[in-house]
XYZ file of C-alpha atoms in Angstrom:
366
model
C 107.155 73.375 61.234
C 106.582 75.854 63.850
C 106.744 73.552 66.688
C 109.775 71.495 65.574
C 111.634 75.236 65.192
C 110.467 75.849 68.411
C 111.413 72.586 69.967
C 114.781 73.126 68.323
C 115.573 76.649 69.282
C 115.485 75.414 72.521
C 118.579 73.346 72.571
C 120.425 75.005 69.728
C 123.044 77.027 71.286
C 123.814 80.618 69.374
C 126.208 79.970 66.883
C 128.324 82.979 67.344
C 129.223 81.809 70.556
C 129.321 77.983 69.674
C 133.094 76.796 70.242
C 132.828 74.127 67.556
C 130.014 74.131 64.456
C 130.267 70.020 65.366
C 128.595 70.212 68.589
C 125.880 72.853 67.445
C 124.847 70.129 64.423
C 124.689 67.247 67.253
C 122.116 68.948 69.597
C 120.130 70.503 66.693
C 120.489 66.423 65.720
C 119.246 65.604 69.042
C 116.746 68.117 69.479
C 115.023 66.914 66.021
C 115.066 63.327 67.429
C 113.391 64.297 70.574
C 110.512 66.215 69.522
C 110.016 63.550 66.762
C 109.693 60.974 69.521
C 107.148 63.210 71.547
C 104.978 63.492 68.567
C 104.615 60.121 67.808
C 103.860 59.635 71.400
C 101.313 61.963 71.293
C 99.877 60.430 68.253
C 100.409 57.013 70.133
C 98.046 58.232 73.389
C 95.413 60.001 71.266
C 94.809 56.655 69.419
C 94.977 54.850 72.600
C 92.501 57.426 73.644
C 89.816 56.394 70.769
C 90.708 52.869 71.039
C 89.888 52.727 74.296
C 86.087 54.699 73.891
C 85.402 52.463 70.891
C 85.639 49.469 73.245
C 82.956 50.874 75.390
C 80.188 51.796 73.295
C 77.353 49.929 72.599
C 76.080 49.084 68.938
C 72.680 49.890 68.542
C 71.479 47.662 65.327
C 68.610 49.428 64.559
C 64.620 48.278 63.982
C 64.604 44.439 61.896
C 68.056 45.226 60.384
C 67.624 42.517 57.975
C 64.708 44.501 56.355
C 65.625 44.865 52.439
C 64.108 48.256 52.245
C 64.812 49.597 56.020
C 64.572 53.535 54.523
C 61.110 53.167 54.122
C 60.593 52.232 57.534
C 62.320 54.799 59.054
C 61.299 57.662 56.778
C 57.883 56.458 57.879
C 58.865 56.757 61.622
C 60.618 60.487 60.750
C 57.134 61.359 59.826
C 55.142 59.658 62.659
C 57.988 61.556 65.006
C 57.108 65.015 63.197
C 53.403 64.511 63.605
C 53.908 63.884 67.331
C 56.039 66.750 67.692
C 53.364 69.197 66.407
C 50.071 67.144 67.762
C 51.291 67.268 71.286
C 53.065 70.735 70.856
C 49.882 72.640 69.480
C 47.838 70.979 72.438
C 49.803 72.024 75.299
C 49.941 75.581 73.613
C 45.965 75.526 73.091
C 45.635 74.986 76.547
C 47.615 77.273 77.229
C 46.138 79.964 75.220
C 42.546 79.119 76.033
C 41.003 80.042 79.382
C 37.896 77.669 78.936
C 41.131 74.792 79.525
C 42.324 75.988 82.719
C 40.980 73.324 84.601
C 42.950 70.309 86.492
C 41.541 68.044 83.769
C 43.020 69.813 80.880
C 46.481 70.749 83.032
C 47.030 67.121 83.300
C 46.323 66.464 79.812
C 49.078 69.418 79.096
C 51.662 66.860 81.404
C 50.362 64.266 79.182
C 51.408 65.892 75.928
C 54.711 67.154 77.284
C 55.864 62.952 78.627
C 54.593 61.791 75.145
C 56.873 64.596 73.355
C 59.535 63.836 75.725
C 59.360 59.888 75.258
C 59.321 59.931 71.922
C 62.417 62.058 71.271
C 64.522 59.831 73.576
C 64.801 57.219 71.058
C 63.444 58.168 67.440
C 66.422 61.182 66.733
C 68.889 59.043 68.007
C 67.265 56.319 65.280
C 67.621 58.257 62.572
C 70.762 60.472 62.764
C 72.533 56.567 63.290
C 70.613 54.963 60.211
C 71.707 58.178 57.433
C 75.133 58.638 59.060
C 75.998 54.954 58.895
C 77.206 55.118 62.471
C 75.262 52.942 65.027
C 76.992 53.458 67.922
C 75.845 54.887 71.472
C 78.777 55.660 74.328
C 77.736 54.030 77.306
C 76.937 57.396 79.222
C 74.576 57.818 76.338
C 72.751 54.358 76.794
C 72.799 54.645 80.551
C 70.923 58.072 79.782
C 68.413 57.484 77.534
C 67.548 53.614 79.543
C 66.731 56.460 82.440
C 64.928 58.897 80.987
C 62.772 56.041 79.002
C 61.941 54.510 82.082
C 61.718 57.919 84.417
C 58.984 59.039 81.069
C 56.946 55.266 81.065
C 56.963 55.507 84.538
C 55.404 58.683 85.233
C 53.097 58.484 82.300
C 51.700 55.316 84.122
C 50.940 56.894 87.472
C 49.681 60.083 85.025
C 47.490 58.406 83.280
C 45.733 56.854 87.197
C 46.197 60.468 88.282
C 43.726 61.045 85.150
C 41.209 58.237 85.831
C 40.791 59.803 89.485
C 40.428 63.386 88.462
C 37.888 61.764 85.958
C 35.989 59.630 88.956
C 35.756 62.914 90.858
C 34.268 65.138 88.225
C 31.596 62.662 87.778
C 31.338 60.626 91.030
C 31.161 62.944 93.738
C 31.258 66.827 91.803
C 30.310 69.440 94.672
C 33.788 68.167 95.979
C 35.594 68.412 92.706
C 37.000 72.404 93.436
C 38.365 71.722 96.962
C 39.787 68.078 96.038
C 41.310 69.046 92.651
C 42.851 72.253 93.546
C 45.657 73.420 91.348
C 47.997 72.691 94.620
C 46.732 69.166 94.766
C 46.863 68.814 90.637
C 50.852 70.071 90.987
C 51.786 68.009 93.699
C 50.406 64.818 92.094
C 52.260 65.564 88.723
C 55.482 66.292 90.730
C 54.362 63.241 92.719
C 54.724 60.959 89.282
C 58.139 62.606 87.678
C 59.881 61.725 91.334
C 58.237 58.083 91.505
C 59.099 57.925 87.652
C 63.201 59.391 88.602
C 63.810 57.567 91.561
C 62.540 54.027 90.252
C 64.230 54.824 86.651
C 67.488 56.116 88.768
C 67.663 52.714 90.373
C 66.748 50.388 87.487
C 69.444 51.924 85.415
C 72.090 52.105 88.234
C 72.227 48.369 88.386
C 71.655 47.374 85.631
C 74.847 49.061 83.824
C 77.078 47.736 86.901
C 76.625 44.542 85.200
C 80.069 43.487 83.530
C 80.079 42.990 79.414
C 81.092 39.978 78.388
C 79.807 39.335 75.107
C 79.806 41.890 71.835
C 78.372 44.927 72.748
C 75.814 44.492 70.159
C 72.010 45.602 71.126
C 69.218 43.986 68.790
C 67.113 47.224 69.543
C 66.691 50.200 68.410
C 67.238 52.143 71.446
C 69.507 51.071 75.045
C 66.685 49.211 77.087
C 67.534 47.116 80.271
C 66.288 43.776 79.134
C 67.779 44.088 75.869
C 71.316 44.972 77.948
C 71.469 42.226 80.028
C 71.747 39.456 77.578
C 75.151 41.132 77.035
C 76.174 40.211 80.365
C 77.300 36.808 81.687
C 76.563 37.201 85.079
C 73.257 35.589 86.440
C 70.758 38.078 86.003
C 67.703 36.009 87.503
C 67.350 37.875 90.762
C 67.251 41.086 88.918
C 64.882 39.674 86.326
C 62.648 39.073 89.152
C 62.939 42.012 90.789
C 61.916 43.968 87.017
C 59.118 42.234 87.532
C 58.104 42.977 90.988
C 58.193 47.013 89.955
C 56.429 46.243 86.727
C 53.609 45.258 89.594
C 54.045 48.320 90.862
C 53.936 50.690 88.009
C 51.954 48.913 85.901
C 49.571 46.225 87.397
C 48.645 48.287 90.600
C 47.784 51.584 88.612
C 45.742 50.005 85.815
C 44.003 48.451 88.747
C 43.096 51.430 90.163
C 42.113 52.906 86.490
C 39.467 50.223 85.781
C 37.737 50.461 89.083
C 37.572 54.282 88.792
C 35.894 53.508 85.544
C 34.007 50.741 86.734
C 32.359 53.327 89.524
C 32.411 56.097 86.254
C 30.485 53.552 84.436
C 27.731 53.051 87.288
C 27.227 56.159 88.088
C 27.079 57.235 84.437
C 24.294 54.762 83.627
C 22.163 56.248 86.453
C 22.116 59.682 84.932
C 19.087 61.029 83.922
C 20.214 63.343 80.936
C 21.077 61.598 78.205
C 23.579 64.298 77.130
C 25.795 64.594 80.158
C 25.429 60.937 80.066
C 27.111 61.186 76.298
C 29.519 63.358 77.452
C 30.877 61.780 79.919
C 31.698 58.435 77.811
C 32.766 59.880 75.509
C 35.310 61.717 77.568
C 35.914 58.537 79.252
C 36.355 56.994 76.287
C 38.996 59.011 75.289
C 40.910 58.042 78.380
C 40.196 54.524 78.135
C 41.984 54.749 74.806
C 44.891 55.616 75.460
C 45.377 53.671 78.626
C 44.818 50.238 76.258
C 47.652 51.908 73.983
C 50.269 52.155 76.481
C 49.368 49.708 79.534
C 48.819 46.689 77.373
C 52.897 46.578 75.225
C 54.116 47.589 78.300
C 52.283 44.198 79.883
C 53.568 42.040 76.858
C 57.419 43.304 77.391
C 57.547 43.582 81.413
C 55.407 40.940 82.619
C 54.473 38.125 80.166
C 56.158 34.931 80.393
C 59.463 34.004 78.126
C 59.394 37.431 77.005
C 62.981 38.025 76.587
C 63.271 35.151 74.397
C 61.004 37.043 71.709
C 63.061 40.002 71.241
C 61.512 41.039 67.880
C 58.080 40.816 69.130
C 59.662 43.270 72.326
C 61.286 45.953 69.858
C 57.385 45.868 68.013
C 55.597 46.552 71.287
C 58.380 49.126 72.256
C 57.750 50.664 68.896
C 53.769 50.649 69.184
C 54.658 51.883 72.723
C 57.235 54.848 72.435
C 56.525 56.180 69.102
C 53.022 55.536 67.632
C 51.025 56.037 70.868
C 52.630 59.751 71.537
C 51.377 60.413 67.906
C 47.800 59.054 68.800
C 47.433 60.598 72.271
C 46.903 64.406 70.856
C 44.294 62.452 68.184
C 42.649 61.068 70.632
C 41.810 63.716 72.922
C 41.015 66.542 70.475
C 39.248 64.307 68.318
C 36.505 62.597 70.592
C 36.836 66.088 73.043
C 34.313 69.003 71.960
C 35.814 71.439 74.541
C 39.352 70.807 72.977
C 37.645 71.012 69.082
C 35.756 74.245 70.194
C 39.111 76.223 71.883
C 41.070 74.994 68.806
C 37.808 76.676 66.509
C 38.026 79.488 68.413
C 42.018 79.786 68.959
C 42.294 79.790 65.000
C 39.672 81.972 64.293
C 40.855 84.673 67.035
C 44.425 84.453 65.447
C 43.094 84.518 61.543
C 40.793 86.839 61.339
C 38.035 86.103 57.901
C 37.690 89.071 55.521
C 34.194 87.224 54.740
C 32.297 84.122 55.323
C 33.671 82.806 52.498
C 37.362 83.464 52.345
C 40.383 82.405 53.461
C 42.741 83.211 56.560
C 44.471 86.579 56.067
C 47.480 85.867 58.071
């Protein structure tokens, strides 16, 4: 009541000095009517308010809503998003912490780990916190956002991976030029190199396509805000922009895996020529590892961008997106310390430097 005395103090007059006790009871009558009024005005705007953000948020429905026991899936995809988390964390640390990985290859393995940590947290915590709060909704800053930073992260982990494949074709193809072609200048500027081309293409992929008017329930069968998904909520002919997804799928996706398989196609020959059989080993299986991962990510991302009639399959899309932003980032780090004896060896000696044995045959100490 502190605010009604207040609002009433204002227009009660003292009574000592009131002429008539009459007129004092009408504006302390008035003044109660008034601030009533203003409150329910408030109350009024501040609904308005809500009203008014409800109507522009986006619905996210989640992976296969219709799934009968839909916790399972998503615990399992909790723990898949944990296991990422500390695969790709502990790798960028070890080579970090190890001096044998201070080399270009390793450095943009480290960028590697950090877009696959990155890419994966854009959608899966977002997932979750919607499916055990009950709320599914996304404002549409928040879709606009995570559309760009899912496409600015694909993006640049495309031209990362080519980046890879040529740092790969030097070491093998032509290595008494390795040091002066894969400085650490060069390796910076073609990491910086893929974040901008990853930005500015993301920046204008998402710019146009949220200008596009909503016109039907703001309902997205996905479980995450992705462009193709967001334009079937749109009535406006799309076509031309359709086309035009496709055209920088070319780009980002056809040119650089182009480029990949003839680096390893020139890997390959050169591989075969070599005289000792284990440099010969380790260098496939090294390439290997690389090859690996590039079928994990470049062939969804082929399915959903570039194969015919694909937006009329949109459970098949949200599988490939899943295969392609959450279970790859948890392979990557598997991958490349599993097949990689330089990565095994610095993790061997990383733990064994930080855990010192009290014998051969005990445990860690720390």
């Amino acid at each position: 009541m502190g605010d009604e005395d207040a609002y009433k103090n204002q227009f009660s007059p003292d009574m000592k000095s009131s002429p008539t006790a009459d007129v004092a009871e009408e504006v302390l009558l008035y003044a109660r009517t008034q601030w009533k009024d203003a409150k329910k005005e408030g109350q009024g705007r501040s609904a308005m308010e809500r009203n008014n953000e409800t109507l522009t948020d986006f619905i996210l429905l989640g992976p296969w809503p219709e799934l009968s026991h839909l916790v399972v899936l998503i615990c399992l995809i909790l723990l898949v998003y944990f296991a990422a988390v500390v695969g790709n964390a502990a790798l960028m640390l070890l080579i970090w912490l190890d001096p044998r990985l201070h080399s270009p290859m390793y450095f943009l393995l480290s960028q590697l780990s950090f877009i696959d940590l990155a890419l994966i947290s854009t959608s899966v915590p977002k997932m979750v916190t919607n499916f055990f709060s009950g709320k599914r909704t996304i404002s549409q800053a928040g879709c606009g956002i995570q559309i760009f930073f899912s496409l600015t992260l694909g993006i640049a982990e495309c031209l990362l991976l080519t980046l890879m494949s040529y740092d790969r074709y030097i070491t093998i193809c032509n290595p008494l030029r390795y040091p002066a072609i894969m400085s650490h200048t060069a390796c910076t500027q073609m990491v910086l190199g893929s974040w901008v081309g990853g930005a500015v293409t993301s920046l204008a992929h998402t710019a146009y396509a949220m200008h596009f008017p909503i016109c039907r329930p703001r309902k997205i069968p996905h479980f995450l805000c992705e462009v193709m998904a967001l334009l079937k909520l749109t009535c406006e002919d799309t076509s031309a922009y359709v086309k035009s997804v496709v055209v920088s799928s070319f780009l980002v996706v056809l040119i650089p895996l182009s480029l990949i398989l003839a680096s390893y196609a020139l890997i390959l020959l050169t591989v075969l020529r070599m005289s000792s059989p284990e440099g010969r080993n380790k260098a496939l299986a090294t390439c290997s590892s690389h090859l690996g991962v590039v079928s994990l990510y470049f062939g969804p991302a082929i399915l959903v961008y570039m194969r015919p009639g694909s937006s009329k399959t949109p459970g098949l899309n949200q599988s490939l997106f899943m295969f392609n932003a959450i279970l790859t980032p948890m392979l990557n780090p598997l991958i490349y310390s599993l097949r990689n004896r330089d990565v095994t060896a610095a993790l061997r000696s990383t733990v064994a430097s930080r855990c010192p044995l009290r014998n051969r045959s005990s445990l860690c100490s720390c």
